[in-house]
Structure formats: structure tokens, C-alpha cells
């Protein structure tokens, strides 16, 4: 390279000092300033923007020479908006090509070889990617209409996202299916004939040197990248711009789409553990827990007091829509027996003050009630400590809030997913002694920010296979369940 060219590798961060030329930008990396090709980099999200009057890096002395000082000022918002618009449109075109290659290069060829692939296998591996391809072609067509080639900064693309926001919901099914697709594909790849077949498909379609699992990851990455691109576009769109309000609304809409997809994914991961928990309960009666519920809110021990004043120590599990009561075995403390459930949709939470309860002589502490909305039934519970009661009261309020949010978001687990989870749990538990195997932790509920927000984009001019690594950060385990499972009565 020339001395005036900046060298960098994948993952480096470059501070852009001037970007008036659309092909070559001037920037700083590791104490060196030089030119670098703009097409080889992507804009970093949530970067700190220098004020109009500032120059250079913090702490750097001002330059007297105007010719040198021109490299110290950030580029105008107009030019930055142009760059972001071009980024959105160009990556959309590349993405459409990837989808077309998958549908025409892989799926079409697989369907010709019925001896190698069943319809069920292809559905597992590719999910609804053909529907996504069809949807994205319509989206790109409308995006191209809004793109101003002569003056990209004047492009008004916010309405395009708003017009198609409901259509992006089809990504939920694909993202939920993706772990199963990876597992199915990994099983096939153990056989040489499948490895050779998929490689032949790639070469025949003249696709870039990336494995099939890498291509299948792109829709997962893409849906999570839209909020990041729109956030960057909003940053460089002046409030007076005609597209400002639409971009702002589009950003919120796509953030909600990504959030909904992540929430559905989390619930699907949760139902498998809930199904295994139900199988471990001795004497389960009535409908499966998954017919109403999809996540655990809270659990712990409470004393249940009947109207006659009889008290019983029980272990309670609060799920969305229902509260399940269990009794521990006297000898094997890891075994739980089913003792009934309460429909949370049919009761109201009532705090009970310490002291004598009404006209009866019963004295209670740390108590609360679940009173039937029809008024003909009430369940009285007592916690051991005031802080335990406070946690249960908050958990009951959280349960109502989550049920309402799920209803507003249209959050429903498909029936086939529920049945599959129960079937797998029953197979796994067949022949094993009954014992409490633990239930999923109650994770913090997030509705405003997607969990999965990192995204890696492949530069069209320099494809790199190694970038197709799932960029989802590992969630920190819930301290609640970690503490709960360490209690002596629940050790196996």
C-alpha cells in the first residue's frame, strides 16, 4: 500500500475525519491518518458525534493550517445521511441476492432429489425462507422507488418501513425454527454425500464461498439490523427533514418487531423446560400446563390457610395465567406431588394486614389473598417473612402485566410447538424415576429493547466466511433460580 493509504483488518474501528468523497474517506486508526476505501467499512451505531465547533480528537492541539485542519472536522449530516441511505439500499440488494441463491441454488435442487430429502426435512432446514424472499422483493421494490439516486440525502424511505412493518412478523417463525434447522443440517453434514451435494449446489449457483448454515443465518441477522440502521439514519436526519417523523416511527416499529421476535424465541426456549418440569410432577391432573402458560414468573413456599383455619405448607409455582400448588414428599424431598391450581385470570390480588382476620379468631402475618371475581371463593396465603410476601405481591402484579402485554403483542405459542415440547419431555422422562428436575428461571421481562442486537455484515467486495458466527450474547443466568435450586430440599 501507499503511505497515504490506511491499513486495517476486520473488527478495527476507524475514526472518520473526512468523507466528502463517496469512494475514499480520510480517517485515523492506531495513531495513523490516511485514506481508506469507504466500501470496505460499515458505519458504527451509536457513535459519539462531535460538536460543530470541535476539531480532532479530545486533547489535541488546534492546527493553524486550514489545509490540514480540514481533516479534523466531522463530515456534514447531509453527507452522513447519504452514506446511511446508500448503506441501507446496498445491503438490501445484497440480501435479496443471498435469498435468491438459497431458494434457487439449494431448495430447488433439493426438491429434485426426493431420495435424499423429505418434505419435512426441507421444511425444518429452510423454514419459511421462501416467504421471506417473496416479501423482501416487494420491500426492496418499494425501497427503490423512494431512493433518490441523484440526491440520496433527500430520499424518504421511512414510509416504506411503516408500510411493510406487519409483514416483517414472518421473521418470527424463521428465527424460532433456526436452532432446529442448524441441528438438522448438522446431522446431514456428517454424511459425505450431503456435504458434496450442498457444495455442488453452491458452485452451480456461483455463490460466494460460505457454507449453507452461514447463508441460513442471514435472515436472523438481517431482522436485527434494521433497528440499528434506522437509529443511525435518524441520527443524521434533521428534525426539519420531511422524512424525520416517518424515520422516527419506523425505528420504533422495527425495534418492536425485533423485540417481539426475541420474546417469542425466549418463550419457545422456556416451554421445553416447563414441559419437562410438568413430567417430573407426580400425580399431575387436568390440562397440560402449556395449554395456558408459557413462562414461570415466581416460585417458593407458602402456607395455605383454609376457611376452617387449617394450614398446609405447599410449594407454589406462579406461571402466566395460573398458580400451581405442589407438596413435597416426606422422605424424598426432591419429589413433588400435584395438589391443584388457581386460575389467575379469575381472581384478584388482595393485600392482608397483620393481625386478626375479620370476625374469626385467626391471626395472620405476612398474608395476602387471591379472591374470586365472582366473590364465592378466596385463597389465603402466608409467607414466612415480610420480604417474601413483598416478592409474591410483586410477582402477582408482574403476572397480570405480562399477560396484558402478551395480549397486546399477539404473543401466542403455536399449538404444534406446545405438543412437540410435551412429547419430547415425555420421551426424555420415560423410564426415569420421578423427581423434581427444576423449572426455567424467571428472566427479567423486556419489552423496549431486543436482546439480540449485534449484527455482522459481509462486505460485497470482500466476503469472509468467518463472519457468519451467531452474534447473540449469552444471557446471564437468573440469580433467582440459581439461589432457589441450591436450597437443600430440592437437591437430587
XYZ file of C-alpha atoms in Angstrom:
492
model
C 0.000 0.000 0.000
C 0.906 3.599 -0.487
C 1.968 5.700 2.520
C -1.227 7.717 2.134
C -3.421 4.596 2.456
C -4.682 3.315 5.778
C -4.294 -0.378 6.552
C -6.858 -2.157 8.719
C -8.334 -5.575 9.409
C -11.806 -6.910 10.212
C -13.035 -5.577 13.553
C -10.892 -2.420 13.598
C -12.568 0.888 14.435
C -11.615 3.883 12.306
C -12.406 7.459 13.227
C -13.732 9.171 10.085
C -12.254 12.647 9.749
C -13.486 13.492 6.256
C -15.938 11.773 3.903
C -16.660 14.319 1.184
C -15.542 11.799 -1.439
C -18.002 8.912 -1.698
C -15.297 6.333 -2.572
C -12.341 7.299 -0.372
C -12.529 8.604 3.175
C -9.816 10.119 5.353
C -9.565 8.608 8.816
C -7.427 7.719 11.817
C -6.626 4.246 13.149
C -3.907 3.430 15.687
C -2.337 6.920 15.583
C -2.110 6.955 11.763
C -4.143 9.149 9.427
C -4.628 8.178 5.775
C -7.116 7.407 3.017
C -9.167 4.190 3.010
C -11.904 2.751 0.718
C -15.376 3.602 2.018
C -16.880 0.431 0.537
C -14.823 -1.737 2.925
C -16.312 -0.332 6.134
C -19.688 -0.049 7.828
C -20.945 2.773 9.998
C -20.716 2.111 13.699
C -24.002 2.530 15.604
C -24.369 4.999 18.500
C -21.039 6.704 17.863
C -20.376 9.903 19.708
C -20.881 12.901 17.480
C -18.505 15.834 17.866
C -19.984 19.315 18.065
C -19.755 21.596 15.065
C -17.071 23.727 16.702
C -14.812 20.894 17.842
C -11.920 19.516 15.863
C -9.791 16.420 16.019
C -9.550 14.101 18.945
C -10.088 15.278 22.540
C -6.942 16.778 23.968
C -5.351 17.503 20.580
C -3.974 20.987 19.976
C -5.717 23.023 17.245
C -3.993 23.293 13.869
C -3.174 26.675 12.361
C -3.032 25.419 8.815
C -6.533 25.392 7.297
C -5.473 22.788 4.761
C -4.502 20.346 7.484
C -7.358 21.336 9.765
C -9.946 20.271 7.194
C -9.196 16.652 8.145
C -10.177 17.315 11.771
C -13.828 18.204 11.251
C -16.620 15.595 11.114
C -18.481 15.440 7.828
C -21.807 17.164 7.436
C -25.047 15.462 8.435
C -26.154 15.676 4.824
C -23.212 13.580 3.651
C -23.626 11.162 6.546
C -27.304 10.732 5.717
C -26.307 9.976 2.138
C -23.910 7.307 3.378
C -26.522 5.661 5.613
C -29.166 5.683 2.859
C -26.721 4.060 0.449
C -25.811 1.526 3.104
C -29.457 0.537 3.637
C -30.212 0.202 -0.075
C -26.966 -1.601 -0.999
C -27.185 -4.133 1.834
C -30.826 -4.792 0.885
C -29.769 -5.635 -2.664
C -27.048 -7.974 -1.427
C -29.507 -9.608 0.969
C -32.019 -10.235 -1.835
C -29.271 -11.968 -3.826
C -28.492 -14.224 -0.849
C -32.160 -15.170 -0.514
C -32.462 -15.864 -4.240
C -29.352 -18.054 -4.158
C -30.771 -20.076 -1.253
C -34.159 -20.579 -2.925
C -32.867 -21.284 -6.415
C -29.468 -22.763 -5.625
C -30.375 -25.017 -2.696
C -34.121 -25.536 -2.236
C -34.883 -26.083 -5.927
C -32.075 -28.644 -6.247
C -33.046 -30.418 -3.020
C -36.610 -30.898 -4.222
C -35.298 -32.697 -7.302
C -33.634 -35.332 -5.092
C -36.549 -36.918 -3.243
C -34.406 -39.905 -2.295
C -32.152 -37.642 -0.215
C -34.636 -35.164 1.271
C -38.184 -35.466 2.585
C -40.598 -32.539 2.591
C -40.403 -32.476 6.396
C -36.596 -32.234 6.315
C -36.658 -29.350 3.864
C -39.264 -27.575 5.976
C -37.050 -27.977 9.031
C -33.863 -26.780 7.314
C -35.209 -23.860 5.296
C -38.299 -22.904 7.284
C -40.343 -20.166 5.600
C -37.391 -18.562 3.831
C -39.235 -18.641 0.501
C -41.976 -16.487 2.028
C -39.299 -14.125 3.344
C -37.748 -13.929 -0.140
C -41.121 -13.039 -1.648
C -41.761 -10.392 0.994
C -38.286 -8.847 0.736
C -38.592 -8.482 -3.040
C -41.723 -6.377 -2.569
C -39.995 -4.381 0.165
C -36.925 -3.694 -1.993
C -39.131 -2.701 -4.939
C -40.830 -0.038 -2.804
C -37.494 0.999 -1.285
C -36.023 1.578 -4.746
C -38.994 3.825 -5.619
C -38.224 6.031 -2.607
C -34.474 6.130 -3.313
C -33.254 9.374 -4.880
C -30.184 8.386 -6.928
C -29.149 11.942 -7.784
C -29.508 13.290 -4.223
C -29.666 10.314 -1.820
C -29.894 12.544 1.250
C -33.336 13.684 0.064
C -34.646 10.097 -0.079
C -37.743 9.464 2.040
C -37.653 5.765 2.976
C -39.373 5.902 6.376
C -42.829 5.339 4.883
C -41.554 2.169 3.192
C -40.746 0.559 6.541
C -44.056 1.674 8.032
C -45.987 0.297 5.073
C -44.406 -3.157 5.475
C -43.988 -3.318 9.264
C -46.622 -6.029 9.728
C -45.018 -8.152 7.025
C -41.749 -8.361 8.964
C -43.555 -10.538 11.520
C -42.882 -13.563 9.276
C -39.311 -13.499 10.575
C -40.580 -14.739 13.931
C -41.328 -18.197 12.555
C -37.952 -18.364 10.815
C -35.967 -17.280 13.875
C -37.809 -19.744 16.106
C -37.135 -22.514 13.606
C -33.447 -21.660 13.140
C -31.977 -23.735 16.031
C -33.822 -26.805 14.763
C -32.603 -26.083 11.237
C -28.993 -25.966 12.447
C -29.406 -29.274 14.276
C -30.987 -30.999 11.257
C -28.339 -29.649 8.905
C -25.507 -30.650 11.238
C -26.847 -34.219 11.265
C -26.876 -34.384 7.463
C -23.404 -32.856 7.177
C -21.958 -35.871 8.991
C -22.535 -37.819 5.783
C -20.154 -37.193 2.901
C -22.788 -37.340 0.176
C -24.724 -34.437 1.719
C -21.587 -32.346 2.126
C -20.708 -32.918 -1.540
C -24.282 -32.237 -2.642
C -24.532 -28.872 -0.863
C -21.095 -27.841 -2.126
C -22.166 -28.736 -5.682
C -25.281 -26.583 -5.239
C -23.151 -23.647 -4.149
C -20.770 -23.953 -7.091
C -23.579 -24.440 -9.611
C -25.272 -21.256 -8.384
C -21.900 -19.435 -8.382
C -22.367 -18.388 -4.772
C -19.628 -16.944 -2.583
C -17.555 -19.355 -0.513
C -19.799 -19.620 2.545
C -21.396 -22.792 3.877
C -25.160 -23.311 3.812
C -25.527 -22.741 7.566
C -23.895 -19.347 7.056
C -26.454 -18.372 4.420
C -29.302 -19.599 6.627
C -28.125 -17.262 9.384
C -28.510 -14.106 7.267
C -32.287 -13.616 7.867
C -31.703 -13.844 11.642
C -29.024 -11.186 11.382
C -30.964 -9.025 8.953
C -34.114 -8.524 11.022
C -31.979 -7.448 13.975
C -30.013 -4.985 11.880
C -32.964 -2.851 10.720
C -33.382 -1.001 14.062
C -29.647 -0.252 14.071
C -29.702 1.160 10.547
C -32.768 3.287 11.259
C -31.236 4.557 14.503
C -28.193 5.703 12.544
C -30.370 7.272 9.851
C -32.447 9.110 12.457
C -29.272 10.470 13.982
C -28.339 12.190 10.725
C -31.846 13.293 9.742
C -32.628 16.849 10.784
C -35.982 17.393 12.565
C -36.938 19.745 9.730
C -36.408 16.997 7.140
C -39.660 15.822 5.525
C -38.806 12.199 6.371
C -37.898 12.775 10.022
C -41.226 11.763 11.599
C -41.558 8.675 9.406
C -37.989 7.577 10.175
C -38.627 8.032 13.883
C -41.839 5.986 13.696
C -40.140 3.342 11.542
C -37.330 2.991 14.069
C -39.802 2.368 16.890
C -41.799 -0.045 14.731
C -38.777 -2.149 13.713
C -37.463 -2.112 17.275
C -40.802 -3.548 18.388
C -40.652 -6.194 15.652
C -37.198 -7.293 16.783
C -38.348 -7.252 20.405
C -41.390 -9.385 19.605
C -39.242 -11.930 17.766
C -36.816 -12.149 20.670
C -39.654 -12.505 23.161
C -41.219 -15.332 21.156
C -37.837 -17.029 20.893
C -37.362 -16.780 24.660
C -40.811 -18.242 25.296
C -40.137 -21.160 22.967
C -36.938 -21.906 24.859
C -38.927 -21.713 28.093
C -41.744 -24.105 27.149
C -39.384 -27.052 26.743
C -38.217 -26.654 30.343
C -41.771 -26.160 31.596
C -42.865 -29.359 29.845
C -40.021 -31.304 31.485
C -40.991 -29.816 34.852
C -44.602 -30.989 34.474
C -43.469 -34.520 33.579
C -41.466 -34.631 36.826
C -44.550 -33.815 38.969
C -46.229 -36.907 40.451
C -49.996 -37.255 40.007
C -50.495 -34.400 37.561
C -54.192 -33.820 36.854
C -56.099 -31.811 34.296
C -54.825 -29.983 31.201
C -51.123 -29.625 30.447
C -49.500 -26.526 31.883
C -48.633 -25.340 28.357
C -52.279 -25.079 27.339
C -52.414 -21.792 29.247
C -48.896 -20.849 30.285
C -45.527 -20.270 28.659
C -43.250 -18.902 31.377
C -42.538 -19.108 35.105
C -42.927 -15.822 36.975
C -42.061 -16.803 40.558
C -41.967 -19.799 42.917
C -41.443 -20.582 46.583
C -43.047 -21.922 49.735
C -46.226 -20.510 51.244
C -48.646 -21.603 53.940
C -52.139 -22.084 52.560
C -54.927 -21.485 55.100
C -58.451 -22.798 54.530
C -61.670 -21.123 55.732
C -61.756 -23.531 58.671
C -58.305 -22.318 59.742
C -56.425 -25.426 58.607
C -52.912 -24.630 57.399
C -50.843 -26.571 54.844
C -47.264 -25.981 53.743
C -47.048 -26.044 49.939
C -44.621 -25.154 47.197
C -46.229 -22.804 44.675
C -45.255 -22.062 41.083
C -46.676 -18.882 39.570
C -46.910 -19.070 35.776
C -48.708 -16.693 33.472
C -52.449 -17.403 33.854
C -52.157 -19.952 36.680
C -50.732 -20.739 40.104
C -49.793 -24.413 40.647
C -49.591 -25.934 44.145
C -47.353 -28.923 44.922
C -46.489 -30.954 48.018
C -43.029 -32.269 48.804
C -42.542 -35.955 49.581
C -41.723 -36.543 53.248
C -38.827 -38.888 52.505
C -37.635 -37.809 49.081
C -37.643 -34.040 49.277
C -36.847 -33.754 45.587
C -40.200 -35.326 44.644
C -43.253 -33.077 44.230
C -46.902 -34.126 44.148
C -49.557 -32.171 42.307
C -52.094 -30.557 44.668
C -54.114 -28.252 42.445
C -54.023 -24.922 40.661
C -55.656 -21.495 40.691
C -56.780 -19.653 37.572
C -55.124 -16.234 37.867
C -57.477 -14.794 35.251
C -60.425 -15.428 37.591
C -59.038 -13.919 40.819
C -57.909 -10.573 42.213
C -54.942 -9.931 44.483
C -55.764 -8.526 47.942
C -53.139 -7.476 50.495
C -53.939 -8.565 54.078
C -52.692 -6.625 57.105
C -51.107 -8.461 60.043
C -53.474 -9.303 62.885
C -56.826 -10.990 63.331
C -58.643 -11.788 60.144
C -62.184 -10.358 60.112
C -64.650 -11.729 62.672
C -62.832 -15.024 63.141
C -60.178 -15.618 65.766
C -57.486 -16.462 63.186
C -54.392 -14.304 63.486
C -52.170 -13.976 60.384
C -48.841 -12.411 59.452
C -47.316 -11.690 56.045
C -50.581 -12.698 54.372
C -52.356 -11.982 51.084
C -55.461 -13.270 49.326
C -56.485 -14.333 45.868
C -60.211 -13.579 45.792
C -62.518 -14.950 43.101
C -64.002 -12.232 40.900
C -67.422 -13.804 41.493
C -66.870 -13.434 45.240
C -67.679 -17.023 46.169
C -64.137 -18.190 46.890
C -60.922 -16.879 48.425
C -57.442 -18.348 48.843
C -55.422 -17.134 51.845
C -51.626 -17.446 51.856
C -48.969 -16.585 54.450
C -45.276 -16.077 53.743
C -42.516 -16.703 56.274
C -41.008 -13.217 56.105
C -42.237 -9.740 55.103
C -39.728 -9.678 52.238
C -41.114 -12.998 50.942
C -44.614 -11.543 50.950
C -43.393 -8.451 49.108
C -41.842 -10.636 46.399
C -45.080 -12.597 45.966
C -47.183 -9.438 45.732
C -44.862 -8.010 43.099
C -44.815 -11.329 41.227
C -48.628 -11.406 41.067
C -48.664 -7.871 39.676
C -45.973 -8.810 37.156
C -48.041 -11.805 36.065
C -51.019 -9.577 35.226
C -48.801 -7.078 33.422
C -47.144 -9.754 31.295
C -50.468 -11.324 30.381
C -51.696 -7.915 29.222
C -48.526 -7.246 27.216
C -48.699 -10.656 25.558
C -52.304 -9.982 24.612
C -51.429 -6.600 23.099
C -48.456 -8.034 21.173
C -50.408 -11.050 19.955
C -47.914 -13.346 21.663
C -49.156 -16.884 21.153
C -47.185 -20.123 21.066
C -48.291 -22.356 18.151
C -50.167 -25.488 19.208
C -47.752 -27.754 17.343
C -44.845 -26.280 19.321
C -46.625 -27.000 22.611
C -47.442 -30.575 21.620
C -43.884 -31.162 20.445
C -42.465 -29.842 23.721
C -44.706 -32.168 25.769
C -43.904 -35.141 23.527
C -40.153 -34.572 23.850
C -40.467 -34.159 27.628
C -42.421 -37.400 27.960
C -39.869 -39.277 25.854
C -36.992 -37.871 27.904
C -38.735 -38.758 31.179
C -39.798 -42.268 30.149
C -38.283 -44.919 32.367
C -36.780 -42.432 34.808
C -37.777 -42.119 38.445
C -39.946 -39.151 39.236
C -38.032 -36.281 40.720
C -38.111 -32.534 40.656
C -35.842 -31.547 37.806
C -36.142 -27.815 38.077
C -38.174 -25.280 36.156
C -36.987 -22.439 33.922
C -35.820 -19.297 35.635
C -37.989 -16.213 35.615
C -35.955 -13.839 33.412
C -36.344 -10.064 33.535
C -39.140 -9.057 31.185
C -38.028 -6.682 28.419
C -40.405 -5.033 26.004
C -38.491 -1.994 24.810
C -35.131 -3.369 23.729
C -34.324 -6.539 21.784
C -31.868 -8.923 23.375
C -30.220 -9.753 20.071
C -28.897 -6.554 18.519
C -25.417 -7.348 17.274
C -25.076 -7.901 13.556
C -22.207 -8.639 11.220
C -22.440 -7.543 7.611
C -20.454 -9.150 4.823
C -18.856 -6.559 2.522
C -19.949 -7.444 -1.052
C -16.445 -6.837 -2.372
C -14.674 -8.961 0.223
C -16.790 -11.868 1.514
C -15.376 -13.569 4.591
C -16.788 -16.930 5.727
C -15.753 -16.487 9.334
C -18.110 -13.561 9.932
C -21.110 -15.905 9.900
C -20.935 -16.616 13.606
C -24.106 -16.275 15.640
C -23.650 -12.939 17.334
C -26.180 -13.405 20.117
C -24.681 -12.642 23.540
C -25.065 -15.298 26.187
C -27.693 -14.314 28.726
C -26.652 -14.124 32.330
C -28.490 -16.794 34.360
C -31.217 -15.524 36.634
C -29.951 -15.246 40.243
C -33.452 -16.191 41.436
C -33.448 -19.730 40.117
C -29.761 -20.234 40.920
C -30.476 -19.491 44.576
C -33.728 -21.434 44.576
C -32.189 -24.601 43.112
C -29.409 -24.592 45.706
C -31.832 -24.955 48.587
C -31.337 -28.301 50.340
C -34.929 -29.622 49.906
C -34.548 -29.525 46.131
C -31.223 -31.269 45.713
C -31.442 -34.540 43.896
